[in-house]
Coordinates of C-alpha atoms and ligand atoms in Angstrom, one line a residue:
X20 CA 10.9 -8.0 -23.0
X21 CA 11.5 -4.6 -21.8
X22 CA 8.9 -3.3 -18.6
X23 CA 8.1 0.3 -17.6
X24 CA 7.6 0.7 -14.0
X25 CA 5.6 3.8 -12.7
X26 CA 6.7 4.7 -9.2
X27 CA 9.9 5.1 -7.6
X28 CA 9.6 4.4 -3.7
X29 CA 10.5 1.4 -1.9
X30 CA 7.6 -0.5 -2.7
X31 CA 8.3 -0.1 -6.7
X32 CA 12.4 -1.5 -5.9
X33 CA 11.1 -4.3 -4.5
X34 CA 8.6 -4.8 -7.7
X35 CA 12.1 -4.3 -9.9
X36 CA 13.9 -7.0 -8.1
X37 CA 11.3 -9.6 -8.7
X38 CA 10.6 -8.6 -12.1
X39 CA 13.9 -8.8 -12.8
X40 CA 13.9 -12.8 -12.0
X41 CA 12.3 -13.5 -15.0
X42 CA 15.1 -14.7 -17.6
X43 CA 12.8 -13.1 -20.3
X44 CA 13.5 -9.4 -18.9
X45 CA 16.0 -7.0 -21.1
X46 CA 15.4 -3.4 -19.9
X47 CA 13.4 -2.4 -17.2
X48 CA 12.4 1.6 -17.3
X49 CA 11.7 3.3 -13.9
X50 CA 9.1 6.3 -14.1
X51 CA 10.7 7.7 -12.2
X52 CA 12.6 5.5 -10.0
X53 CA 15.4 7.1 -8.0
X54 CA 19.2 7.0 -7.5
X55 CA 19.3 3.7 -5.4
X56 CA 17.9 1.8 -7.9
X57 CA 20.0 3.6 -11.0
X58 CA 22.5 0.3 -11.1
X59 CA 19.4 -2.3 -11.5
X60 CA 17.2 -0.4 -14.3
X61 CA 17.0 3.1 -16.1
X62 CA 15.7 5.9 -14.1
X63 CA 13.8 8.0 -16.2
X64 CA 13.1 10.8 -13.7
X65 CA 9.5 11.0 -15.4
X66 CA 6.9 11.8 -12.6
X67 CA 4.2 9.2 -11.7
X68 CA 1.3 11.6 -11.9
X69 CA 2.8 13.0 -15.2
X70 CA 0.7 10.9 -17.2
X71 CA 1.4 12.7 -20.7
X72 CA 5.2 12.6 -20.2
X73 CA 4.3 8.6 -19.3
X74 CA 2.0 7.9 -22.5
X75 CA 5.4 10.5 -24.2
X76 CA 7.6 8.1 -23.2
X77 CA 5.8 4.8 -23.9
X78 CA 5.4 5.8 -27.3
X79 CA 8.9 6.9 -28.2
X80 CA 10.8 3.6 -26.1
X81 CA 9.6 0.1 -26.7
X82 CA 7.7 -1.0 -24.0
X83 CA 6.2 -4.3 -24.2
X84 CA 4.4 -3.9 -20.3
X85 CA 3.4 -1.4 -17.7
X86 CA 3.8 -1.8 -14.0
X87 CA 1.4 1.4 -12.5
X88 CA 2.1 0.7 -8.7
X89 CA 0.7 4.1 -7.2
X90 CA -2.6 5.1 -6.3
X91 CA -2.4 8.4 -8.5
X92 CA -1.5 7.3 -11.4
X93 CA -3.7 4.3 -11.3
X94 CA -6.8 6.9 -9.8
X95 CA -6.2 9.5 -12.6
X96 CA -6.3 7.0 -15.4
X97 CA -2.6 5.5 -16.2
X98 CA -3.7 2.3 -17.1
X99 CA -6.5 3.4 -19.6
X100 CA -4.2 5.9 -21.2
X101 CA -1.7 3.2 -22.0
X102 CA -4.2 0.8 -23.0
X103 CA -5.2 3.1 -25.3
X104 CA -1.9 3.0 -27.1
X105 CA -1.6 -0.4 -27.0
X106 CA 0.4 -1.2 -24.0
X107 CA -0.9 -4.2 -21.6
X108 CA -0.3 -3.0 -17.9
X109 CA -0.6 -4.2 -14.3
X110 CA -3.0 -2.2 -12.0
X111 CA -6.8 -1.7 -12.4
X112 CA -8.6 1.1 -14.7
X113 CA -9.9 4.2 -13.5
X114 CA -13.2 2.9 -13.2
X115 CA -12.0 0.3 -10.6
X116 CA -9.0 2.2 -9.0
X117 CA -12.0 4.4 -7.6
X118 CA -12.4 1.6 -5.0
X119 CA -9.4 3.1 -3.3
X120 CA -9.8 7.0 -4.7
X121 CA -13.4 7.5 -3.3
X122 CA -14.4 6.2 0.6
X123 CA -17.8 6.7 -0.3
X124 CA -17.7 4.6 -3.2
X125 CA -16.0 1.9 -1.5
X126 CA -18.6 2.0 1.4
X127 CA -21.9 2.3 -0.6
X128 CA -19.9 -0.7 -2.6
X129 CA -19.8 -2.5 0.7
X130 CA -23.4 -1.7 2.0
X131 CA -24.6 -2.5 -1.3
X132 CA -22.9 -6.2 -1.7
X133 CA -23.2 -7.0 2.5
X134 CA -19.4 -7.0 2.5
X135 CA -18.8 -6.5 6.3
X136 CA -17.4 -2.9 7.2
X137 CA -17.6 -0.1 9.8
X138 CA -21.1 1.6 10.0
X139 CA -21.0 4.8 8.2
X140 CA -22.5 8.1 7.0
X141 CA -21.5 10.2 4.2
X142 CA -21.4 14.0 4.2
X143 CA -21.3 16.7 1.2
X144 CA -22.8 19.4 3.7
X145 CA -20.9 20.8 6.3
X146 CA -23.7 21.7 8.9
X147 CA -25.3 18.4 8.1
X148 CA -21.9 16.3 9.1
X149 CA -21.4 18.9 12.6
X150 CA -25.0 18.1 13.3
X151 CA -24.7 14.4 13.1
X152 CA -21.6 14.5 15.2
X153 CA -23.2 16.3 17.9
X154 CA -25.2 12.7 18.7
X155 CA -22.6 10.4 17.1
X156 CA -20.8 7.4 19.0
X157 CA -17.9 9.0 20.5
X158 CA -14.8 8.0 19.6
X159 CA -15.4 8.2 15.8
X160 CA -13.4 8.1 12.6
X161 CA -13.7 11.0 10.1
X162 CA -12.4 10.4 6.1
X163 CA -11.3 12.6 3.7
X164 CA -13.2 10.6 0.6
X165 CA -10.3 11.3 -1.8
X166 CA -6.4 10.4 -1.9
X167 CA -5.0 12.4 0.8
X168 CA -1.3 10.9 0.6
X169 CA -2.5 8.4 3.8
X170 CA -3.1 11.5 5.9
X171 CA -7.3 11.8 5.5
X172 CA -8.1 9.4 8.2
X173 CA -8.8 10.7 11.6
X174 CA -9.5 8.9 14.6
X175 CA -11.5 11.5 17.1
X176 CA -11.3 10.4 20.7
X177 CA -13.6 13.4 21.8
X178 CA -16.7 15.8 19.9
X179 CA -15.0 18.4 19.4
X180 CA -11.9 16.8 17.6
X181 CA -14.0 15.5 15.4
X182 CA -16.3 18.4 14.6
X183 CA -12.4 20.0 13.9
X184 CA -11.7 17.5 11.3
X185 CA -14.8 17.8 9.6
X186 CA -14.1 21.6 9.5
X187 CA -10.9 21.5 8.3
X188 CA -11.5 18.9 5.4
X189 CA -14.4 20.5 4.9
X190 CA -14.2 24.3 5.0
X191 CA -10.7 24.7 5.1
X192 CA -10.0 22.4 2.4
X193 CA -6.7 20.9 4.3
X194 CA -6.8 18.0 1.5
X195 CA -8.3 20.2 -1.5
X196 CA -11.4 18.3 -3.7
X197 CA -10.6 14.9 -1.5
X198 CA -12.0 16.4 1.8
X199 CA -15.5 17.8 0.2
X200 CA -17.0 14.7 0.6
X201 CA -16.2 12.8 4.1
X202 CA -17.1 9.5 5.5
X203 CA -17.6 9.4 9.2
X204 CA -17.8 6.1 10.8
X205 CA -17.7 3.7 13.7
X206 CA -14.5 3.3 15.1
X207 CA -13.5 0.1 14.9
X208 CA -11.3 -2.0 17.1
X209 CA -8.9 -5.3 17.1
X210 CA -5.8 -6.4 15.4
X211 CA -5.5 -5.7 12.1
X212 CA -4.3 -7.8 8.8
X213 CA -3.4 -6.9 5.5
X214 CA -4.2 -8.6 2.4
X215 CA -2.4 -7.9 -0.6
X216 CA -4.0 -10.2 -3.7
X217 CA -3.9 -10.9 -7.5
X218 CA -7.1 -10.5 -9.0
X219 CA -7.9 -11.0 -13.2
X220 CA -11.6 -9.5 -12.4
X221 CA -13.2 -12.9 -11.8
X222 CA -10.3 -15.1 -9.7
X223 CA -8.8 -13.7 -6.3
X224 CA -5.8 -15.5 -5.3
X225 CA -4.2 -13.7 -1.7
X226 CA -1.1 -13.3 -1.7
X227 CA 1.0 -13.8 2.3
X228 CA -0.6 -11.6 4.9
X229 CA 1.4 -8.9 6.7
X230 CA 1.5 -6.7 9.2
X231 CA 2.3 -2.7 8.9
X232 CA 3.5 -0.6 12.0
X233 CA 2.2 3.0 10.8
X234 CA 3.0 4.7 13.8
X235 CA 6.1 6.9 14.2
X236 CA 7.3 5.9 17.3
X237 CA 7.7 2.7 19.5
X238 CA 4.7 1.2 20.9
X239 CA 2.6 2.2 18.0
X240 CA 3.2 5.6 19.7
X241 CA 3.4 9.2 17.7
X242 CA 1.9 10.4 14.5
X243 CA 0.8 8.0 11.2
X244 CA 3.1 7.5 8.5
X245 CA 3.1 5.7 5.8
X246 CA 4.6 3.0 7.8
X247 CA 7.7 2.2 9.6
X248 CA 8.1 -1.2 9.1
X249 CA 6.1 -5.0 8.3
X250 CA 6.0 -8.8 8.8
X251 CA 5.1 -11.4 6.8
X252 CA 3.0 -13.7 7.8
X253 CA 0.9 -12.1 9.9
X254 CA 0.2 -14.3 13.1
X255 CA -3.4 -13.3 13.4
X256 CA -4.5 -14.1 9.9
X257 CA -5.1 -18.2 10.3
X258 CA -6.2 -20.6 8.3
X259 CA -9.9 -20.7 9.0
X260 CA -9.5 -17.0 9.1
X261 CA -7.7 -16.7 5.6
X262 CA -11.4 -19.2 4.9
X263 CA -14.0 -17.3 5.8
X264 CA -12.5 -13.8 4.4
X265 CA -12.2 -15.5 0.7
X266 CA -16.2 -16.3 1.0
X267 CA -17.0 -12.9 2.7
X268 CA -14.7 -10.5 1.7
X269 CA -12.8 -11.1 -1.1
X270 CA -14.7 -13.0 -3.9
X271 CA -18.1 -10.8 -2.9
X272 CA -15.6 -7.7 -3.5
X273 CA -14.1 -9.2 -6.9
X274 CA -18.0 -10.4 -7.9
X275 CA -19.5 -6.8 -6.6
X276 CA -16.9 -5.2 -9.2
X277 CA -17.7 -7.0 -11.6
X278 CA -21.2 -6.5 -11.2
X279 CA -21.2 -2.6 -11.3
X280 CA -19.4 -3.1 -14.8
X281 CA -16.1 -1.9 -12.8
X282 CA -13.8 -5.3 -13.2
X283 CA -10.7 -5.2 -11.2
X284 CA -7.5 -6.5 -12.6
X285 CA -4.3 -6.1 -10.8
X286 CA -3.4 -6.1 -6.8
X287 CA -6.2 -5.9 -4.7
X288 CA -5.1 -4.7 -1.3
X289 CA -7.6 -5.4 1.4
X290 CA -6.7 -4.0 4.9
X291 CA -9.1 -6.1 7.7
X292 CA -9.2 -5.8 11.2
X293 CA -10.4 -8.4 13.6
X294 CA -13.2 -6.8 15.3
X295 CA -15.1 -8.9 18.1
X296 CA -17.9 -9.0 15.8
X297 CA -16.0 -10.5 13.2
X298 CA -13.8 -9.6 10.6
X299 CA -14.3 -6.0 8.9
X300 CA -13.1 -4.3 6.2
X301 CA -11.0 -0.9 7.4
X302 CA -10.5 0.1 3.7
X303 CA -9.5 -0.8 -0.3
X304 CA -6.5 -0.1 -1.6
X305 CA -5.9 -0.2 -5.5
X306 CA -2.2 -1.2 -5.2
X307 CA 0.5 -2.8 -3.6
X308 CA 0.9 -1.8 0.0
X309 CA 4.0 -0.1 1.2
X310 CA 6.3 -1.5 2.9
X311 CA 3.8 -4.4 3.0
X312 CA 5.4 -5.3 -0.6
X313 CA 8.9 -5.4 0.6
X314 CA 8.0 -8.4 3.0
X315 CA 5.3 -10.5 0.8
X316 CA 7.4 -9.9 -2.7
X317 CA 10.7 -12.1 -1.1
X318 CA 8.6 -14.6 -0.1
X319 CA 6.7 -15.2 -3.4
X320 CA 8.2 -18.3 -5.0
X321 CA 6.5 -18.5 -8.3
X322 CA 7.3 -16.0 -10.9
X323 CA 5.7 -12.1 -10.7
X324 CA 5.9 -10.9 -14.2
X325 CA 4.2 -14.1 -15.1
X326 CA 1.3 -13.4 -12.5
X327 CA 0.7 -10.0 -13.5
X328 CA 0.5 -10.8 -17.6
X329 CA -2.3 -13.4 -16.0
X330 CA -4.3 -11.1 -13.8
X331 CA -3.9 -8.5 -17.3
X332 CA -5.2 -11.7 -19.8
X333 CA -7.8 -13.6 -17.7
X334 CA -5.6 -16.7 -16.5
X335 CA -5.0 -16.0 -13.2
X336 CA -7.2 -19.4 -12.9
X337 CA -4.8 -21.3 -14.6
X338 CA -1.5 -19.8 -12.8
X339 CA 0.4 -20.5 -9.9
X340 CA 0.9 -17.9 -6.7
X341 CA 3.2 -19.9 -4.7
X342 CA 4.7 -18.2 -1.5
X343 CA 7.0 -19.7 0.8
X344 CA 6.8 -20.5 4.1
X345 CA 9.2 -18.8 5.9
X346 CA 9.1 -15.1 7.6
X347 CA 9.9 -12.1 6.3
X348 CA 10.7 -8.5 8.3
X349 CA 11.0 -5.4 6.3
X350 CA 12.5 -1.9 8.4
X351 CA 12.1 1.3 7.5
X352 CA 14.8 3.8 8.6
X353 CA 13.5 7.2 7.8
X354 CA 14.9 10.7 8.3
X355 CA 14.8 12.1 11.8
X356 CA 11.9 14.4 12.2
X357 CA 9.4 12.1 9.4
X358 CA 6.3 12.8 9.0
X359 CA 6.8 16.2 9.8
X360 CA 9.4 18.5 8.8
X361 CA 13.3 16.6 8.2
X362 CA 16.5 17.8 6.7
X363 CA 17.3 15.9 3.8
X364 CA 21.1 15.8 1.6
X365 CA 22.6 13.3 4.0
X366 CA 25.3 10.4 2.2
X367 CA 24.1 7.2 2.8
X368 CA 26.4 4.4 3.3
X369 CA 25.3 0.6 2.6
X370 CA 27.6 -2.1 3.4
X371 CA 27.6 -4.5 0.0
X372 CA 25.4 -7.2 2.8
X373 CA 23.0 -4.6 3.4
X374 CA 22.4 -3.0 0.0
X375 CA 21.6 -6.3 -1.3
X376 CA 18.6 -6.8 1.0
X377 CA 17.6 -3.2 0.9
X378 CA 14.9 -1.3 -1.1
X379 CA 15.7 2.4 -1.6
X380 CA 13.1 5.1 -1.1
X381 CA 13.7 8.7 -0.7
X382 CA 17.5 9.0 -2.1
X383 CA 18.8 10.7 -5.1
X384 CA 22.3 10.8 -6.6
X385 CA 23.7 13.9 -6.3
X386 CA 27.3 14.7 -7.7
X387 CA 28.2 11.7 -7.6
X388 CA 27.0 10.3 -4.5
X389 CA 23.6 9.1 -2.9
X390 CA 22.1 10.8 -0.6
X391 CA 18.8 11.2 1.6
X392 CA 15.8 13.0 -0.2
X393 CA 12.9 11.9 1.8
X394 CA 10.8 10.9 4.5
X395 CA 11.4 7.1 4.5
X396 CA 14.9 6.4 2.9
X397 CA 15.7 2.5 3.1
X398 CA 13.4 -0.7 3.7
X399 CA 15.7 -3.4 4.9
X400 CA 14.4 -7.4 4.5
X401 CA 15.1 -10.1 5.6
X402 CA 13.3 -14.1 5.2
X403 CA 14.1 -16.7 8.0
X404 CA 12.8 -19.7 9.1
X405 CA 11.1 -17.8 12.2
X406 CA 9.8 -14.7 12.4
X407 CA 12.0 -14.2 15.9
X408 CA 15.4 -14.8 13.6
X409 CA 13.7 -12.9 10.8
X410 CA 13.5 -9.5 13.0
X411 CA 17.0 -10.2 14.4
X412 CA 18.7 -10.8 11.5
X413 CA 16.4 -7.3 9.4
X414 CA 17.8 -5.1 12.2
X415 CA 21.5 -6.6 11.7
X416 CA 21.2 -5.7 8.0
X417 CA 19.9 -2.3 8.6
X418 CA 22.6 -1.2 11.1
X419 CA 24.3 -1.8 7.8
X420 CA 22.7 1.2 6.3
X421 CA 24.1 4.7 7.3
X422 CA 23.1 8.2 6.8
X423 CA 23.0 11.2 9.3
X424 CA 20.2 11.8 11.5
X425 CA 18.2 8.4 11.0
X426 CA 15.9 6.9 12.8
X427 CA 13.9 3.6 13.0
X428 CA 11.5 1.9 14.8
X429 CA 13.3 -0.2 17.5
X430 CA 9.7 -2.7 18.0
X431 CA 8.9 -3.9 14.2
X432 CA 7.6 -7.3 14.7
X433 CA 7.0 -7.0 18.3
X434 CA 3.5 -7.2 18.5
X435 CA 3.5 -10.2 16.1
X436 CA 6.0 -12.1 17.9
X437 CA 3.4 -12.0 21.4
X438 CA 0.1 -12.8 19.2
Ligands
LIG529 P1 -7.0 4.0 6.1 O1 -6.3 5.1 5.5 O2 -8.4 3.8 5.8 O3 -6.1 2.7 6.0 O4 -6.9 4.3 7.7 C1 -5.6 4.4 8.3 C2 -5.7 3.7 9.6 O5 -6.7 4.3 10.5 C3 -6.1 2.2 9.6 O6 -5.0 1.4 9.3 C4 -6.6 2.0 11.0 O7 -5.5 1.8 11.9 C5 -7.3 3.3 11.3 N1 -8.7 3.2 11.0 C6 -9.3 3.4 9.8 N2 -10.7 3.3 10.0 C7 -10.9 2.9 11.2 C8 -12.1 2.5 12.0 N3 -13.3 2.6 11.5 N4 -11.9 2.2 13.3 C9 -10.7 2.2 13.9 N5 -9.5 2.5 13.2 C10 -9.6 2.9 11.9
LIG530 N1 1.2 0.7 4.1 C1 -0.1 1.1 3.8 C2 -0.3 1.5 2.4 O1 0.4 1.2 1.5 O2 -1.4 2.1 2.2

């Protein structure tokens, strides 16, 4: 069989690597993939949000599946357009990837189906949403409705903050058509969980929790990124807890899709917190998390590529999801300076140990030679017995990756370890 993936981050190496498991598996085509993943498949360079150089390619190679693991792609209408030609894929349809590519649909969704989430309003005027802030609960969470690459969610400790938010998705258009339409709602607070799951559109079957670090800086200190580092499992997510979310979060979500004529098939990323008024959703994602994929892929046991040809046919029922039960630690190192501006160009240096437990991000090969080319370069895993060992022994590989002017978190899995 020969699989196109569409991506080329971290999360879509560690996709490769366990698609590549399955004995059945000849070529696998990366769209675009990058330069640290050029020995293990064929790096087309094609852009993920290129979708008639993707639908090009499909046509002219023979592709037997389609991986779409990014929310653009999958938002704008990847996995219809291949349909179309005939090609089965992995990921939901436009219709049901807008559960993560509107806010407001995801929330009216919720309201709608009594699927327990922050208490909201949504805004298309721009006096209307300043007027409600000038009585709102203070502090207060203001949403871009669109994609806004992670960065349209902003928590407002004061008025004014948030009345600047507002103004700037608003007005100023900071995230273009995404921030024309905001959500502002209660902020929410407690530890949070993330859910990654298979779905065929009628059966929901989680995959291992985890738990992302987003800040930049130690002690969840500094700006959001797309996330610095995860653990698998995460401590907080029991199993009475992992219970009660499957009867009111995760089958009423599955069932609510269906029910709007919007069936989800694919990975169904739910991100929860633990509020003291129960469990809440924080938000939908269409996709695989990332990094949360490079911890919960090592520790699924049963075979991927045969999970995701059930969630595409129907028979997720009838297939087995079988993690293990050990701990994995996944962490990031990232160019100095990330999220905000950082030099990139910088040779990077894996020791053979290392490379094999590393998934390559923002690197390209260039003469020869890989170097840095983005924010978050490397995510390093490893799987232990304890999630204690699993940290030690993820920061022992990583000193094994080298590049000038990196940094990392020092603290992933800290805040697990004290649950
Ligand atoms: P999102 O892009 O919706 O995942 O939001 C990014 C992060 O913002 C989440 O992981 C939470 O840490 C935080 N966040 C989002 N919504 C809320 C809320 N209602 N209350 C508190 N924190 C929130
Ligand atoms: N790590 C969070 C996300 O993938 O959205």
């Amino acid at each position: 069989m020969n699989i196109m993936i569409i991506g080329g981050g971290g999360r879509e190496h560690a996709i490769l690597r366990a698609i590549k498991k399955n004995s059945q598996v000849e070529t696998v085509y990366m769209l675009p993939g990058n330069g640290g993943m050029a020995e293990e498949a064929v790096c087309t360079g094609i852009g993920a949000t290129d979708l008639d150089g993707i639908i090009a390619f499909a046509k002219e190679n023979p592709v037997d599946y389609a991986v779409v693991a990014p929310d653009d792609p999958l938002v704008m209408g990847c996995v219809d357009r291949l349909n179309e030609i005939g090609i089965p894929c992995f990921g939901p349809r436009a219709n049901a990837a807008i559960i993560e590519g509107s806010k407001a649909f995801s929330k009216d969704l919720m309201k709608k189906y009594q699927i327990p989430t922050a208490a909201y309003e949504i805004f298309q005027d721009l006096d209307a949403a300043l007027n409600y802030l000038d009585t709102a609960p203070i502090p207060t969470v203001v949403k871009a409705d669109g994609l806004a690459l992670g960065k349209g969610v902003i928590i407002a400790m004061t008025r004014e903050e948030a009345k600047r938010a507002v103004t700037e998705m608003m007005a100023d258009h900071k995230f273009g058509k995404s921030g024309s339409t905001v959500v502002i709602e209660e902020f929410l607070e407690g530890p949070e969980v993330s859910v990654l799951s298979f779905t065929d559109g009628k059966v929901v079957k989680p995959m291992v929790s985890s738990m992302d670090h987003k800040r930049a800086k130690d002690n969840d200190k500094g700006l959001n990124t797309g996330g610095m580092g995860t653990v698998a499992p995460n401590p907080y997510y029991t199993d009475a807890i992992a219970a009660e979310f499957m009867e009111t979060i995760f089958l009423p979500t599955i069932r609510a899709m269906e029910a709007e004529g919007r069936p989800f098939c694919g990975c169904l990323y739910f991100g929860l917190m633990l509020t003291k008024d129960g469990p809440k959703v924080i938000e939908y994602n269409c996709r695989f998390g990332d990094p949360e994929t490079q911890v919960v892929l090592p520790l699924l046991e049963s075979d991927l590529l045969t999970i995701m040809q059930a969630t595409t046919n129907g028979t997720l029922e009838e297939t087995e999801v079988k993690f293990s039960p050990r701990n994995a630690c996944c962490v990031i190192t990232a160019s100095a300076g990330y999220p905000e501006a950082y030099q990139k160009g910088y040779p990077i240096v894996m020791t053979e140990e290392a490379k094999a437990h590393t998934y390559v991000a923002g690197a390209k090969i260039s003469d020869g030679v890989l170097v840095t080319n983005g924010g978050r370069v490397t995510g390093t895993t490893a799987v232990a017995d304890t999630l204690s060992e699993a940290i030690k022994e993820a920061y022992r590989l990583a000193d094994g990756v080298k590049f000038e002017n990196s940094y990392r978190r020092s603290d992933i899995g800290q805040r697990a370890l004290k649950a």
